[in-house]
Coordinates of C-alpha atoms in Angstrom, one line a residue:
X1 CA -128.5 -37.0 -122.8
X2 CA -131.6 -36.1 -122.4
X3 CA -132.0 -39.2 -119.6
X4 CA -128.8 -38.2 -117.6
X5 CA -129.6 -35.3 -117.1
X6 CA -132.9 -35.5 -116.0
X7 CA -131.4 -38.5 -113.9
X8 CA -129.6 -35.6 -111.7
X9 CA -132.3 -33.3 -112.1
X10 CA -134.1 -36.0 -110.5
X11 CA -131.6 -36.9 -108.1
X12 CA -131.5 -33.1 -106.9
X13 CA -134.7 -32.6 -106.5
X14 CA -134.9 -36.3 -104.2
X15 CA -131.3 -34.1 -102.3
X16 CA -133.4 -31.5 -102.2
X17 CA -136.5 -33.5 -100.2
X18 CA -134.2 -34.9 -97.1
X19 CA -133.3 -31.0 -96.3
X20 CA -136.0 -29.5 -93.3
X21 CA -139.2 -28.4 -95.2
X22 CA -140.5 -25.5 -94.2
X23 CA -144.7 -25.1 -93.8
X24 CA -146.1 -25.4 -97.3
X25 CA -146.6 -22.6 -98.7
X26 CA -150.1 -21.8 -99.9
X27 CA -149.6 -19.5 -102.6
X28 CA -153.0 -16.6 -104.1
X29 CA -153.4 -18.0 -107.0
X30 CA -151.7 -16.9 -111.1
X31 CA -151.9 -16.8 -114.1
X32 CA -149.2 -17.9 -116.2
X33 CA -150.3 -16.8 -119.5
X34 CA -151.9 -13.0 -117.9
X35 CA -148.3 -13.0 -117.4
X36 CA -146.3 -9.3 -119.4
X37 CA -144.1 -11.4 -121.5
X38 CA -143.0 -9.3 -124.6
X39 CA -141.8 -11.5 -126.8
X40 CA -145.5 -13.5 -126.5
X41 CA -144.3 -17.1 -126.5
X42 CA -146.1 -19.2 -129.3
X43 CA -147.8 -21.6 -126.3
X44 CA -148.1 -21.2 -122.7
X45 CA -150.4 -23.1 -120.1
X46 CA -151.0 -21.3 -116.8
X47 CA -151.4 -24.3 -113.6
X48 CA -152.9 -22.0 -111.4
X49 CA -149.9 -22.6 -108.7
X50 CA -146.9 -21.3 -107.8
X51 CA -142.8 -21.3 -107.0
X52 CA -141.5 -19.0 -104.4
X53 CA -137.9 -17.2 -104.9
X54 CA -136.0 -16.7 -101.9
X55 CA -133.0 -17.7 -100.1
X56 CA -133.3 -21.5 -100.0
X57 CA -133.6 -21.1 -103.8
X58 CA -130.6 -23.3 -106.0
X59 CA -129.2 -23.3 -109.8
X60 CA -127.9 -26.5 -111.0
X61 CA -127.6 -26.7 -115.0
X62 CA -126.0 -29.6 -117.2
X63 CA -122.3 -29.6 -116.4
X64 CA -121.7 -30.9 -119.8
X65 CA -121.5 -28.1 -121.2
X66 CA -119.7 -25.4 -119.6
X67 CA -121.6 -22.6 -121.6
X68 CA -124.9 -23.9 -119.6
X69 CA -123.3 -23.7 -116.2
X70 CA -122.3 -20.0 -117.3
X71 CA -126.2 -19.2 -118.2
X72 CA -126.2 -21.1 -115.0
X73 CA -124.5 -17.8 -113.7
X74 CA -126.2 -15.6 -115.8
X75 CA -128.7 -15.8 -114.4
X76 CA -128.2 -15.6 -110.9
X77 CA -126.0 -12.4 -110.9
X78 CA -129.1 -10.8 -112.7
X79 CA -131.6 -12.9 -109.5
X80 CA -129.3 -11.0 -107.6
X81 CA -129.6 -7.5 -108.8
X82 CA -133.5 -8.0 -109.0
X83 CA -134.3 -9.1 -105.8
X84 CA -130.3 -8.8 -104.2
X85 CA -130.6 -13.1 -103.4
X86 CA -127.6 -14.7 -104.3
X87 CA -128.6 -18.3 -104.9
X88 CA -126.0 -21.5 -105.4
X89 CA -124.7 -22.6 -109.1
X90 CA -124.0 -26.5 -109.2
X91 CA -123.1 -26.5 -104.8
X92 CA -124.8 -30.3 -104.8
X93 CA -123.5 -29.7 -100.7
X94 CA -125.4 -26.9 -100.2
X95 CA -128.6 -28.1 -97.2
X96 CA -130.8 -25.1 -97.3
X97 CA -132.2 -25.8 -101.0
X98 CA -135.3 -26.3 -100.8
X99 CA -136.3 -25.5 -104.2
X100 CA -134.2 -25.9 -107.3
X101 CA -134.1 -23.9 -110.4
X102 CA -132.5 -26.2 -113.4
X103 CA -131.4 -25.8 -116.6
X104 CA -131.7 -28.2 -118.6
X105 CA -129.1 -29.7 -121.6
X106 CA -132.0 -31.4 -124.1
X107 CA -132.1 -34.1 -127.2
X108 CA -135.4 -33.6 -126.5
X109 CA -137.1 -34.0 -130.9
X110 CA -139.9 -31.3 -129.6
X111 CA -136.6 -28.6 -129.5
X112 CA -136.4 -27.6 -133.4
X113 CA -134.5 -24.6 -133.6
X114 CA -131.2 -23.7 -131.6
X115 CA -133.1 -20.3 -129.6
X116 CA -135.9 -23.0 -128.2
X117 CA -136.8 -24.0 -125.1
X118 CA -138.7 -24.6 -123.0
X119 CA -139.9 -23.5 -119.3
X120 CA -141.2 -26.3 -116.5
X121 CA -142.4 -24.3 -113.4
X122 CA -144.0 -26.1 -110.3
X123 CA -144.1 -25.4 -107.1
X124 CA -141.3 -27.1 -106.0
X125 CA -139.1 -25.9 -109.0
X126 CA -138.8 -24.5 -112.2
X127 CA -137.3 -27.4 -114.8
X128 CA -135.6 -25.5 -119.2
X129 CA -135.2 -27.6 -120.8
X130 CA -132.8 -26.8 -124.6
X131 CA -130.8 -27.8 -127.6
X132 CA -128.2 -25.2 -126.6
X133 CA -126.8 -22.5 -124.4
X134 CA -128.3 -20.1 -126.9
X135 CA -131.7 -21.6 -126.4
X136 CA -131.3 -21.2 -123.0
X137 CA -131.0 -18.1 -122.3
X138 CA -133.5 -16.9 -124.6
X139 CA -135.3 -19.2 -121.6
X140 CA -134.0 -17.3 -119.2
X141 CA -134.9 -14.1 -120.3
X142 CA -138.8 -15.4 -119.3
X143 CA -138.3 -16.9 -116.3
X144 CA -136.3 -13.0 -115.0
X145 CA -139.7 -11.5 -116.3
X146 CA -141.7 -13.7 -114.0
X147 CA -139.8 -12.5 -111.4
X148 CA -141.9 -10.1 -109.6
X149 CA -140.6 -6.6 -108.5
X150 CA -141.4 -6.4 -104.7
X151 CA -141.3 -10.2 -102.1
X152 CA -144.3 -10.7 -101.1
X153 CA -143.5 -10.5 -97.6
X154 CA -147.1 -12.5 -95.5
X155 CA -147.1 -15.5 -97.2
X156 CA -143.9 -16.1 -95.3
X157 CA -141.6 -15.0 -92.7
X158 CA -139.1 -14.2 -95.3
X159 CA -138.3 -12.3 -98.4
X160 CA -140.1 -14.6 -101.1
X161 CA -141.1 -13.8 -105.2
X162 CA -143.4 -15.5 -106.6
X163 CA -143.7 -16.9 -110.0
X164 CA -146.4 -17.9 -111.5
X165 CA -146.8 -22.0 -112.8
X166 CA -147.5 -23.1 -115.9
X167 CA -145.2 -24.1 -119.2
X168 CA -144.3 -22.1 -121.5
X169 CA -143.6 -23.6 -125.5
X170 CA -140.5 -21.0 -127.4
X171 CA -138.9 -20.4 -130.1
X172 CA -138.2 -17.8 -132.5
X173 CA -140.0 -17.8 -136.1
X174 CA -137.1 -15.7 -137.9
X175 CA -133.1 -16.5 -136.5
X176 CA -131.6 -12.6 -137.7
X177 CA -133.4 -10.2 -134.8
X178 CA -131.6 -7.3 -134.5
X179 CA -131.3 -4.0 -134.6
X180 CA -128.7 -1.0 -135.5
X181 CA -126.4 1.2 -134.0
X182 CA -124.8 4.2 -136.5
X183 CA -121.8 5.0 -134.7
X184 CA -120.4 7.2 -137.6
X185 CA -122.5 10.2 -137.6
X186 CA -122.5 10.7 -134.1
X187 CA -119.6 8.0 -131.5
X188 CA -121.5 5.8 -128.9
X189 CA -118.8 4.6 -126.3
X190 CA -118.0 0.9 -125.2
X191 CA -120.2 1.1 -122.8
X192 CA -122.7 3.1 -124.2
X193 CA -122.6 -0.1 -126.8
X194 CA -122.9 -2.5 -124.1
X195 CA -126.2 -0.7 -122.1
X196 CA -127.9 -1.5 -125.8
X197 CA -127.3 -5.1 -125.4
X198 CA -128.5 -5.4 -122.0
X199 CA -130.9 -5.1 -123.0
X200 CA -131.7 -6.7 -126.6
X201 CA -130.5 -9.8 -125.1
X202 CA -133.0 -8.8 -122.9
X203 CA -136.1 -8.9 -125.4
X204 CA -133.9 -11.2 -126.6
X205 CA -132.3 -9.9 -129.7
X206 CA -129.8 -12.2 -131.5
X207 CA -127.9 -9.5 -133.8
X208 CA -126.4 -5.8 -133.2
X209 CA -124.9 -4.5 -136.6
X210 CA -123.0 -1.8 -135.7
X211 CA -122.6 1.0 -138.8
X212 CA -118.8 2.0 -138.9
X213 CA -118.0 4.4 -141.4
X214 CA -119.9 7.1 -143.4
X215 CA -118.9 10.4 -144.2
X216 CA -118.8 11.7 -141.2
X217 CA -116.5 9.8 -139.0
X218 CA -114.4 6.3 -139.6
X219 CA -114.9 4.2 -135.9
X220 CA -112.6 1.1 -136.0
X221 CA -108.4 1.0 -135.8
X222 CA -106.7 -0.7 -138.4
X223 CA -103.2 -1.2 -137.6
X224 CA -103.4 -1.3 -141.2
X225 CA -104.2 1.5 -142.4
X226 CA -103.5 4.0 -140.0
X227 CA -104.8 7.3 -140.3
X228 CA -108.5 6.1 -141.2
X229 CA -109.7 6.5 -137.3
X230 CA -106.5 9.2 -136.6
X231 CA -107.7 11.4 -139.7
X232 CA -111.5 9.3 -140.1
X233 CA -112.3 9.1 -136.5
X234 CA -111.8 12.9 -135.4
X235 CA -115.2 13.8 -136.9
X236 CA -118.8 13.8 -136.0
X237 CA -121.6 15.5 -137.2
X238 CA -122.1 18.9 -136.9
X239 CA -118.5 19.1 -135.6
X240 CA -117.4 17.4 -132.4
X241 CA -114.5 15.4 -131.1
X242 CA -115.9 12.4 -133.1
X243 CA -113.7 8.6 -131.6
X244 CA -113.1 5.9 -132.4
X245 CA -113.0 1.4 -131.7
X246 CA -109.1 -0.1 -130.8
X247 CA -108.5 -3.3 -132.1
X248 CA -109.3 -4.4 -127.7
X249 CA -112.0 -1.7 -128.6
X250 CA -113.8 -4.0 -130.4
X251 CA -112.7 -7.7 -128.9
X252 CA -114.7 -6.3 -125.8
X253 CA -117.6 -5.3 -128.0
X254 CA -117.7 -8.3 -128.9
X255 CA -116.6 -10.7 -126.0
X256 CA -119.9 -8.5 -124.4
X257 CA -122.3 -9.0 -127.0
X258 CA -121.4 -13.0 -126.8
X259 CA -122.3 -13.3 -123.7
X260 CA -125.6 -12.0 -123.7
X261 CA -125.6 -14.4 -127.1
X262 CA -126.0 -11.6 -129.6
X263 CA -124.4 -11.8 -132.4
X264 CA -121.9 -8.2 -133.7
X265 CA -122.6 -7.2 -138.0
X266 CA -119.7 -4.6 -138.3
X267 CA -120.5 -2.7 -141.4
X268 CA -117.7 -0.8 -143.4
X269 CA -120.1 1.3 -146.3
X270 CA -119.4 1.4 -149.5
X271 CA -118.4 2.4 -152.4
X272 CA -120.3 5.1 -151.1
X273 CA -120.4 6.1 -147.9
X274 CA -117.1 6.3 -148.1
X275 CA -115.5 10.8 -147.2
X276 CA -114.3 9.5 -144.0
X277 CA -112.5 6.9 -145.7
X278 CA -111.4 9.3 -149.1
X279 CA -109.8 12.6 -145.9
X280 CA -108.0 9.7 -144.4
X281 CA -106.4 7.9 -147.5
X282 CA -106.6 11.0 -150.6
X283 CA -106.3 8.1 -153.5
X284 CA -109.4 5.8 -152.8
X285 CA -111.5 8.9 -153.4
X286 CA -113.4 8.2 -157.2
X287 CA -115.9 11.2 -157.5
X288 CA -112.9 13.9 -159.3
X289 CA -113.3 17.2 -156.5
X290 CA -110.6 17.7 -153.3
X291 CA -111.7 16.1 -149.7
X292 CA -112.4 17.2 -146.9
X293 CA -113.1 16.6 -143.1
X294 CA -117.5 16.7 -143.4
X295 CA -119.5 17.3 -141.1
X296 CA -123.1 17.8 -142.3
X297 CA -125.0 15.5 -143.3
X298 CA -126.4 15.5 -146.8
X299 CA -125.5 12.1 -148.4
X300 CA -125.0 10.8 -151.5
X301 CA -121.7 12.3 -152.6
X302 CA -119.1 10.4 -151.7
X303 CA -118.0 7.4 -153.4
X304 CA -114.6 4.9 -153.8
X305 CA -113.0 5.6 -157.4
X306 CA -114.3 1.3 -158.6
X307 CA -110.9 1.5 -160.9
X308 CA -108.2 0.6 -159.1
X309 CA -106.8 -2.1 -158.1
X310 CA -105.4 0.0 -154.9
X311 CA -108.6 0.5 -154.3
X312 CA -109.0 -3.2 -153.7
X313 CA -105.6 -4.0 -151.7
X314 CA -107.2 -1.1 -149.1
X315 CA -110.5 -3.3 -148.8
X316 CA -108.8 -6.1 -148.8
X317 CA -106.8 -5.6 -145.9
X318 CA -109.1 -3.9 -144.6
X319 CA -111.7 -6.9 -144.2
X320 CA -109.3 -9.1 -143.1
X321 CA -108.9 -7.2 -140.0
X322 CA -112.0 -6.7 -138.3
X323 CA -112.9 -10.3 -140.5
X324 CA -110.4 -11.5 -138.1
X325 CA -111.9 -10.3 -135.1
X326 CA -116.1 -11.4 -135.9
X327 CA -116.9 -14.4 -135.0
X328 CA -120.1 -14.1 -136.3
X329 CA -121.2 -15.3 -140.7
X330 CA -121.7 -11.9 -141.9
X331 CA -119.2 -8.4 -143.2
X332 CA -122.1 -5.8 -144.4
X333 CA -120.6 -4.2 -147.5
X334 CA -123.2 -0.5 -147.2
X335 CA -124.0 -0.2 -150.8
X336 CA -126.7 2.1 -150.1
X337 CA -127.3 5.5 -151.5
X338 CA -124.1 5.5 -153.8
X339 CA -125.8 8.4 -155.9
X340 CA -122.5 9.8 -157.2
X341 CA -120.8 6.6 -158.2
X342 CA -122.1 5.3 -162.4
X343 CA -124.0 2.2 -161.8
X344 CA -121.6 -0.6 -164.3
X345 CA -118.7 1.1 -161.7
X346 CA -120.7 0.4 -158.9
X347 CA -121.7 -3.2 -160.2
X348 CA -118.2 -4.2 -160.2
X349 CA -117.5 -3.3 -156.9
X350 CA -120.0 -5.2 -155.2
X351 CA -119.0 -7.6 -157.1
X352 CA -115.2 -7.7 -156.4
X353 CA -116.1 -7.1 -152.8
X354 CA -118.5 -9.9 -152.7
X355 CA -115.8 -11.9 -153.5
X356 CA -112.7 -10.4 -150.5
X357 CA -115.6 -10.6 -147.8
X358 CA -115.4 -14.1 -148.8
X359 CA -112.0 -14.6 -149.1
X360 CA -112.1 -13.9 -145.4
X361 CA -114.5 -16.3 -144.3
X362 CA -117.6 -14.3 -144.8
X363 CA -121.0 -14.1 -146.1
X364 CA -121.7 -10.6 -147.7
X365 CA -124.9 -8.2 -145.8
X366 CA -125.5 -4.9 -148.2
X367 CA -128.6 -3.1 -148.4
X368 CA -131.3 -3.7 -151.1
X369 CA -129.6 -1.7 -154.3
X370 CA -127.0 -4.6 -154.1
X371 CA -129.6 -6.7 -156.4
X372 CA -128.4 -4.3 -159.2
X373 CA -125.1 -6.3 -159.4
X374 CA -125.1 -11.3 -160.2
X375 CA -124.7 -11.9 -156.0
X376 CA -123.8 -14.6 -155.4
X377 CA -127.4 -16.8 -153.3
X378 CA -125.0 -16.8 -150.4
X379 CA -125.5 -13.5 -149.6
X380 CA -128.2 -11.3 -148.0
X381 CA -129.8 -8.3 -149.2
X382 CA -131.4 -5.5 -146.4
X383 CA -134.3 -3.9 -146.9
X384 CA -134.9 -0.8 -146.6
X385 CA -136.6 1.0 -149.0
X386 CA -136.8 -0.8 -152.4
X387 CA -138.7 -3.8 -152.6
X388 CA -138.6 -4.4 -156.3
X389 CA -135.1 -5.2 -155.4
X390 CA -136.1 -7.5 -152.5
X391 CA -137.4 -10.0 -155.0
X392 CA -135.0 -9.8 -157.3
X393 CA -132.4 -10.9 -155.0
X394 CA -135.1 -13.8 -153.2
X395 CA -134.6 -14.8 -156.7
X396 CA -131.7 -15.2 -156.8
X397 CA -131.8 -17.9 -154.5
X398 CA -130.9 -14.7 -151.2
X399 CA -132.3 -14.5 -148.0
X400 CA -133.9 -10.8 -147.3
X401 CA -133.5 -8.4 -144.0
X402 CA -136.1 -6.5 -143.8
X403 CA -135.3 -2.8 -142.1
X404 CA -138.3 -1.1 -144.1
X405 CA -138.6 2.8 -143.1
X406 CA -141.1 3.7 -143.2
X407 CA -142.6 1.2 -140.4
X408 CA -138.8 -0.2 -138.3
X409 CA -136.0 3.6 -138.4
X410 CA -135.8 4.0 -135.5
X411 CA -134.6 7.7 -136.2
X412 CA -137.8 8.6 -137.4
X413 CA -140.1 10.9 -134.5
X414 CA -142.5 9.6 -133.4
X415 CA -144.6 12.7 -134.2
X416 CA -144.1 16.1 -135.1
X417 CA -143.3 16.9 -131.5
X418 CA -141.3 14.7 -131.4
X419 CA -138.1 16.0 -129.6
X420 CA -135.1 14.5 -131.9
X421 CA -135.2 11.7 -135.3
X422 CA -136.1 13.0 -138.3
X423 CA -139.5 12.1 -140.9
X424 CA -137.8 11.8 -143.8
X425 CA -139.7 8.3 -144.6
X426 CA -142.5 9.1 -142.4
X427 CA -143.2 9.5 -138.3
X428 CA -143.6 6.1 -137.1
X429 CA -146.1 6.5 -133.4
X430 CA -145.7 3.4 -131.0
X431 CA -148.4 1.7 -133.0
X432 CA -147.6 2.3 -136.6
X433 CA -144.0 0.8 -135.6
X434 CA -145.8 -2.7 -134.9
X435 CA -148.6 -2.6 -136.3
X436 CA -147.2 -4.5 -139.3
X437 CA -146.3 -8.4 -140.1
X438 CA -143.1 -8.7 -141.7
X439 CA -144.2 -11.5 -143.4
X440 CA -146.9 -10.2 -145.5
X441 CA -145.1 -6.8 -145.7
X442 CA -143.5 -6.9 -149.1
X443 CA -145.9 -8.1 -152.0
X444 CA -144.6 -11.2 -153.7
X445 CA -141.4 -12.4 -150.5
X446 CA -142.1 -15.4 -150.1
X447 CA -142.0 -16.2 -145.9
X448 CA -138.9 -19.3 -146.5
X449 CA -136.7 -15.8 -148.9
X450 CA -136.8 -13.6 -145.4
X451 CA -134.2 -14.5 -142.9
X452 CA -135.6 -11.2 -139.7
X453 CA -135.8 -8.9 -139.1
X454 CA -133.9 -5.5 -138.0
X455 CA -134.4 -2.2 -136.4
X456 CA -131.9 0.3 -137.8
X457 CA -131.0 3.5 -135.7
X458 CA -129.1 6.5 -137.6
X459 CA -127.8 9.0 -135.5
X460 CA -127.8 12.1 -137.6
X461 CA -130.0 14.4 -134.9
X462 CA -128.7 11.9 -131.7
X463 CA -125.3 12.6 -130.0
X464 CA -125.6 10.8 -126.3
X465 CA -127.0 7.1 -124.6
X466 CA -130.5 9.3 -123.7
X467 CA -131.1 10.2 -127.1
X468 CA -130.4 6.5 -128.8
X469 CA -132.5 5.3 -126.3
X470 CA -135.3 8.4 -126.8
X471 CA -135.6 7.6 -130.3
X472 CA -135.0 3.5 -128.9
X473 CA -137.1 3.2 -126.4
X474 CA -140.2 1.6 -126.6
X475 CA -140.1 1.2 -130.5
X476 CA -137.5 -1.9 -130.1
X477 CA -139.6 -3.5 -127.7
X478 CA -142.6 -3.4 -130.3
X479 CA -139.6 -4.6 -132.9
X480 CA -138.6 -7.3 -131.1
X481 CA -142.0 -10.0 -130.6
X482 CA -142.5 -8.5 -134.9
X483 CA -138.4 -10.9 -134.2
X484 CA -140.4 -13.6 -132.0
X485 CA -143.8 -14.2 -132.3
X486 CA -146.1 -16.1 -134.4
X487 CA -147.5 -13.6 -136.6
X488 CA -151.5 -14.8 -135.2
X489 CA -150.2 -13.8 -131.3
X490 CA -148.7 -10.1 -133.0
X491 CA -152.0 -8.1 -132.1
X492 CA -151.5 -4.4 -130.9
X493 CA -154.2 -4.7 -128.5
X494 CA -153.0 -6.9 -126.1
X495 CA -148.9 -6.4 -127.3
X496 CA -149.9 -2.2 -125.5
X497 CA -151.3 -3.4 -122.1
X498 CA -147.7 -6.3 -122.1
X499 CA -146.0 -2.6 -122.7
X500 CA -146.8 -0.6 -119.9
X501 CA -146.5 -2.9 -117.7
X502 CA -142.7 -2.7 -119.2
X503 CA -141.9 -0.3 -116.5
X504 CA -139.8 -1.4 -113.5
X505 CA -137.2 -2.5 -116.1
X506 CA -136.6 0.0 -118.3
X507 CA -136.6 2.5 -114.6
X508 CA -134.2 0.1 -113.3
X509 CA -132.1 -0.3 -116.0
X510 CA -132.3 3.4 -116.3
X511 CA -133.8 3.7 -120.4
X512 CA -134.9 7.3 -121.1
X513 CA -137.4 6.0 -122.2
X514 CA -140.5 8.1 -124.6
X515 CA -143.5 7.9 -122.9
X516 CA -146.3 7.3 -126.1
X517 CA -149.1 8.9 -124.7
X518 CA -150.6 5.2 -126.7
X519 CA -149.0 3.7 -124.1
X520 CA -150.7 3.5 -120.0
X521 CA -148.4 3.1 -118.4
X522 CA -147.4 1.2 -115.6
X523 CA -145.6 2.8 -113.3
X524 CA -145.2 1.2 -110.1

């Protein structure tokens, strides 16, 4: 495959060489290694020249996999949005082509993971190698970050964007790099979630965990149990109108995420955090009290009845409908803060629900409390507050997702003056959020047991996109680097300089980032 596609690339280069050429451009000296890329690539070699992106540039891709052409179209759309250039994709009859971007499906053994990519930038061409469209997609995010905000019109008689030349060899540290949105405490619309996905993709996240149910609201339509949204979807923290995703809405989000090579992980939290479900169908309730709609923020008072067969029939329907709409491999059952569930009942519940999840073809994820049960090694524990449970799960053969509240919770305030957020776990300023290494954070947890990192954003204190973005950015950008870049590249002084130069992207995207005084923001 590599020889065939490279032959095509060489043929296209030859075709371009036959076209009438403009005079050679004397590019200014550039340094690819100094580019403010986030996440920082594994290896960068600068060659001190440049590629000139202009209207005479074309994009070509391997054509044996339609997904590669889709990556090329995505890149073309983003280049047009940034520069105004409308670059053709796989148009071999274009006689005006002078420079090429070629996205190549390669079978190189140097591409060790599905997300690995190689980027070769020369004065007349850019070659992006990847085994999969997912890897190619990660590579074009790097290329997007290398395109300057302004053209350099002094070099030519037309607009031209100078991209530094060299080689980048890159691959992620972890195969799971995620963030979580709590749409239950406050509801966020499809468009708000899509905007979040756009930014996630730019910084190479690959997983979006949606917290779809809690005491305050149920947010996903279940056709076999309609009151879940009719009743449970009508509330949220503070007494707002709530809301929910229809199944078509959810499928739309799944498809949009897939276009960005992001997997959605649905979560139905249980056996605790279940008041909205029990208000909708009171037979589910197991705390012995009358259930009423809840709009506060206290936790730990609700539980499903772990001894009722009808509860598991209900969950079979719910998990089945959501699993059928979720092409990703995971289903998250929550499992945290079930304070009124008796421990034997809790263990029984987790083990029963795990089998239901598996029946519907998914791997179970749960918060670290699930390690108290006899879970299958294929199930995954997500650490938020109990390292001993994470270690127990790892000893059982389970993989661990790291989301320590003291370091990775996006809803924690930056400091005592922050407008939004909480601080029960910690204040997390931008440097504290970056200055920890997932590989060594939990003493005694083997590196090979770590599946990845996820930064959760709980929504008790926020109710719209601007407030969400205030808490997420810029910290989310740092978590992107912690999940992707080698540990030896994690350096706060270096990172904060690159972070400062993200302002043009954040402002173009209209992202309401928190302007931490720790960063010398570079506003252009």
